CSV table of C-alpha atoms in Angstrom, one decimal:
chain,number,residue,atom,x,y,z
A,9,MET,CA,5.3,-11.6,39.1
A,10,LYS,CA,5.5,-7.9,38.6
A,11,GLN,CA,5.5,-8.3,34.9
A,12,VAL,CA,2.4,-10.6,35.0
A,13,ILE,CA,0.5,-8.1,37.0
A,14,TYR,CA,1.6,-5.3,34.7
A,15,MET,CA,0.5,-7.2,31.6
A,16,PHE,CA,-2.8,-8.1,33.1
A,17,THR,CA,-3.4,-4.4,34.0
A,18,LEU,CA,-2.3,-3.4,30.5
A,19,LEU,CA,-4.8,-5.7,28.9
A,20,LEU,CA,-7.6,-4.6,31.2
A,21,LEU,CA,-6.9,-1.0,30.6
A,22,SER,CA,-6.6,-1.4,26.9
A,23,ALA,CA,-10.0,-3.2,26.8
A,24,THR,CA,-11.4,-0.2,28.6
A,25,ALA,CA,-9.7,2.2,26.2
A,26,ILE,CA,-11.0,0.4,23.2
A,27,ALA,CA,-14.6,0.8,24.4
A,28,GLN,CA,-14.2,4.6,24.6
A,29,PRO,CA,-14.9,7.2,21.9
A,30,ARG,CA,-12.1,7.5,19.4
A,31,GLY,CA,-10.4,10.7,20.8
A,32,GLU,CA,-10.5,9.5,24.4
A,33,ARG,CA,-9.5,6.0,23.3
A,34,GLY,CA,-6.4,7.4,21.5
A,35,GLU,CA,-5.4,9.4,24.6
A,36,ARG,CA,-6.0,6.4,26.9
A,37,ILE,CA,-3.9,4.1,24.7
A,38,LYS,CA,-1.2,6.7,24.5
A,39,ASN,CA,-1.1,6.9,28.3
A,40,ILE,CA,-0.9,3.1,28.6
A,41,LYS,CA,1.9,3.0,26.0
A,42,VAL,CA,3.9,5.6,28.0
A,43,GLY,CA,3.7,3.5,31.1
A,44,PHE,CA,4.5,0.3,29.2
A,45,ILE,CA,7.6,1.8,27.5
A,46,THR,CA,8.8,3.6,30.7
A,47,ASP,CA,8.7,0.3,32.5
A,48,LYS,CA,10.2,-1.8,29.8
A,49,ILE,CA,13.2,0.5,29.1
A,50,HIS,CA,13.7,1.5,32.8
A,51,LEU,CA,13.6,5.2,32.3
A,52,THR,CA,14.8,7.3,35.2
A,53,PRO,CA,12.8,10.4,35.9
A,54,GLU,CA,15.6,12.6,34.5
A,55,GLN,CA,15.7,10.5,31.3
A,56,ALA,CA,11.9,10.5,31.0
A,57,SER,CA,11.8,14.3,31.1
A,58,ARG,CA,14.2,14.4,28.1
A,59,PHE,CA,13.1,11.2,26.3
A,60,TRP,CA,9.3,11.9,25.9
A,61,PRO,CA,9.5,15.2,24.0
A,62,VAL,CA,11.9,13.6,21.5
A,63,TYR,CA,9.9,10.3,21.3
A,64,ASN,CA,6.6,12.2,20.9
A,65,GLN,CA,8.0,14.2,18.0
A,66,TYR,CA,9.3,11.0,16.4
A,67,GLU,CA,5.8,9.4,16.7
A,68,GLN,CA,4.1,12.5,15.3
A,69,GLU,CA,6.4,12.5,12.2
A,70,LEU,CA,5.9,8.7,11.8
A,71,ARG,CA,2.1,9.1,12.0
A,72,ALA,CA,2.2,11.8,9.4
A,73,THR,CA,4.3,9.6,7.1
A,74,ARG,CA,1.9,6.7,7.5
A,75,LYS,CA,-1.2,8.8,7.1
A,76,SER,CA,0.1,10.3,3.9
A,77,PHE,CA,0.8,6.8,2.4
A,78,PHE,CA,-2.3,5.1,3.6
A,79,GLN,CA,-4.7,7.9,2.7
A,80,GLN,CA,-3.5,7.6,-0.9
A,81,TYR,CA,-4.7,4.0,-1.1
A,82,ARG,CA,-7.7,4.1,1.3
A,83,GLY,CA,-10.7,2.4,-0.3
A,84,GLN,CA,-8.9,1.0,-3.3
A,85,ASN,CA,-9.5,-2.6,-4.0
A,86,LYS,CA,-6.0,-4.1,-4.5
A,87,ASP,CA,-7.4,-7.4,-5.8
A,88,ASN,CA,-8.6,-5.8,-9.0
A,89,GLN,CA,-5.6,-3.6,-9.8
A,90,ASP,CA,-4.2,-3.4,-13.3
A,91,GLU,CA,-0.4,-3.8,-13.7
A,92,ASP,CA,0.3,-0.1,-13.8
A,93,LYS,CA,-1.6,0.6,-10.5
A,94,ALA,CA,0.1,-2.4,-8.9
A,95,ARG,CA,3.5,-1.2,-10.0
A,96,LYS,CA,2.8,2.3,-8.6
A,97,TYR,CA,1.6,0.9,-5.3
A,98,VAL,CA,4.8,-1.2,-5.0
A,99,GLU,CA,7.0,1.9,-5.7
A,100,ASP,CA,5.0,4.1,-3.3
A,101,ASN,CA,5.1,1.4,-0.6
A,102,LEU,CA,8.9,1.2,-0.9
A,103,GLU,CA,9.2,5.0,-0.7
A,104,TYR,CA,7.0,5.0,2.4
A,105,GLN,CA,9.2,2.3,4.0
A,106,GLU,CA,12.3,4.3,3.1
A,107,ALA,CA,10.8,7.4,4.7
A,108,GLU,CA,10.1,5.5,7.9
A,109,LEU,CA,13.6,4.2,7.9
A,110,ARG,CA,15.0,7.7,7.5
A,111,LEU,CA,12.9,8.8,10.5
A,112,LYS,CA,14.1,5.9,12.6
A,113,LYS,CA,17.8,6.7,11.8
A,114,LYS,CA,17.3,10.4,12.4
A,115,TYR,CA,15.7,9.8,15.8
A,116,LYS,CA,18.1,7.0,16.7
A,117,ALA,CA,20.8,9.6,16.9
A,118,GLU,CA,18.7,12.0,19.0
A,119,LEU,CA,17.4,9.3,21.3
A,120,LEU,CA,21.0,8.0,21.9
A,121,GLN,CA,21.8,11.5,23.4
A,122,VAL,CA,19.1,10.8,26.0
A,123,ILE,CA,19.1,7.0,26.7
A,124,SER,CA,21.6,4.2,26.4
A,125,ALA,CA,22.0,1.9,23.3
A,126,ARG,CA,20.6,-0.9,25.5
A,127,GLN,CA,17.5,1.2,26.3
A,128,LEU,CA,17.1,2.0,22.7
A,129,SER,CA,17.2,-1.6,21.8
A,130,ASP,CA,14.7,-2.3,24.6
A,131,LEU,CA,12.5,0.5,23.2
A,132,TYR,CA,12.3,-1.2,19.8
A,133,VAL,CA,11.3,-4.5,21.5
A,134,ALA,CA,8.8,-2.7,23.7
A,135,GLU,CA,7.2,-0.9,20.7
A,136,ARG,CA,6.8,-4.3,18.9
A,137,ASP,CA,5.4,-6.0,22.0
A,138,PHE,CA,2.9,-3.2,22.7
A,139,ARG,CA,1.7,-3.3,19.1
A,140,LYS,CA,1.2,-7.1,19.4
A,141,ILE,CA,-0.8,-6.8,22.6
A,142,LEU,CA,-2.9,-4.0,21.2
A,143,VAL,CA,-3.6,-5.9,18.0
A,144,LYS,CA,-4.5,-9.0,19.9
A,145,GLU,CA,-6.8,-7.0,22.2
A,146,LEU,CA,-8.5,-5.4,19.2
A,147,LYS,CA,-9.0,-8.7,17.4
A,148,ASP,CA,-10.4,-10.3,20.6
A,149,ARG,CA,-12.7,-7.4,21.1
A,150,ARG,CA,-13.9,-7.4,17.5
A,151,GLY,CA,-14.3,-11.2,17.6
A,152,ASN,CA,-16.6,-10.9,20.7
A,153,GLU,CA,-18.8,-8.2,19.2
A,154,GLY,CA,-20.4,-10.8,16.9
A,155,GLY,CA,-21.4,-13.0,19.8
A,156,GLY,CA,-19.6,-16.0,18.4
A,157,PRO,CA,-16.3,-17.5,19.3
A,158,LYS,CA,-13.2,-15.2,19.3
A,159,GLY,CA,-12.2,-14.1,15.9
A,160,LYS,CA,-15.6,-15.1,14.3
A,161,GLY,CA,-17.5,-11.8,14.8
A,162,LYS,CA,-17.6,-8.6,13.0
A,163,GLY,CA,-14.6,-6.9,11.7
A,164,ARG,CA,-12.1,-7.4,8.9
A,165,HIS,CA,-11.5,-10.9,7.7
A,166,ARG,CA,-8.2,-11.6,6.1
């Protein structure tokens, strides 16, 4: 029951966060994520005081890696790429994924000095679950902007 209430609260708060300006929204989503992860991996107050600085640094480096890759290809139409551009994209994408993996390995060692292996495993699951909830909420929100049924409004169509 506690989890159902928590998930409902998370969805409600994320809907509110999505409606806010970009800077406020990012901060609000980050706060929701902190609560979600803290709950899911059962951080003690002592662990939390040591965990969050390491995790925040990890996320900052991960964001920088992602930003570097995605800015390189922003606005490019991949449907009309010639063979050379497609090959370069594939190579760059693999390098990006390898860079992400190096970061995960680096921070795995640091995080295991603060939390247990079980908590680290739960962290990976919690991150995935949080992303799924957030993506679903964004899709639902965008779908409702167009006034039609969910998923039929404005936004990206894939």
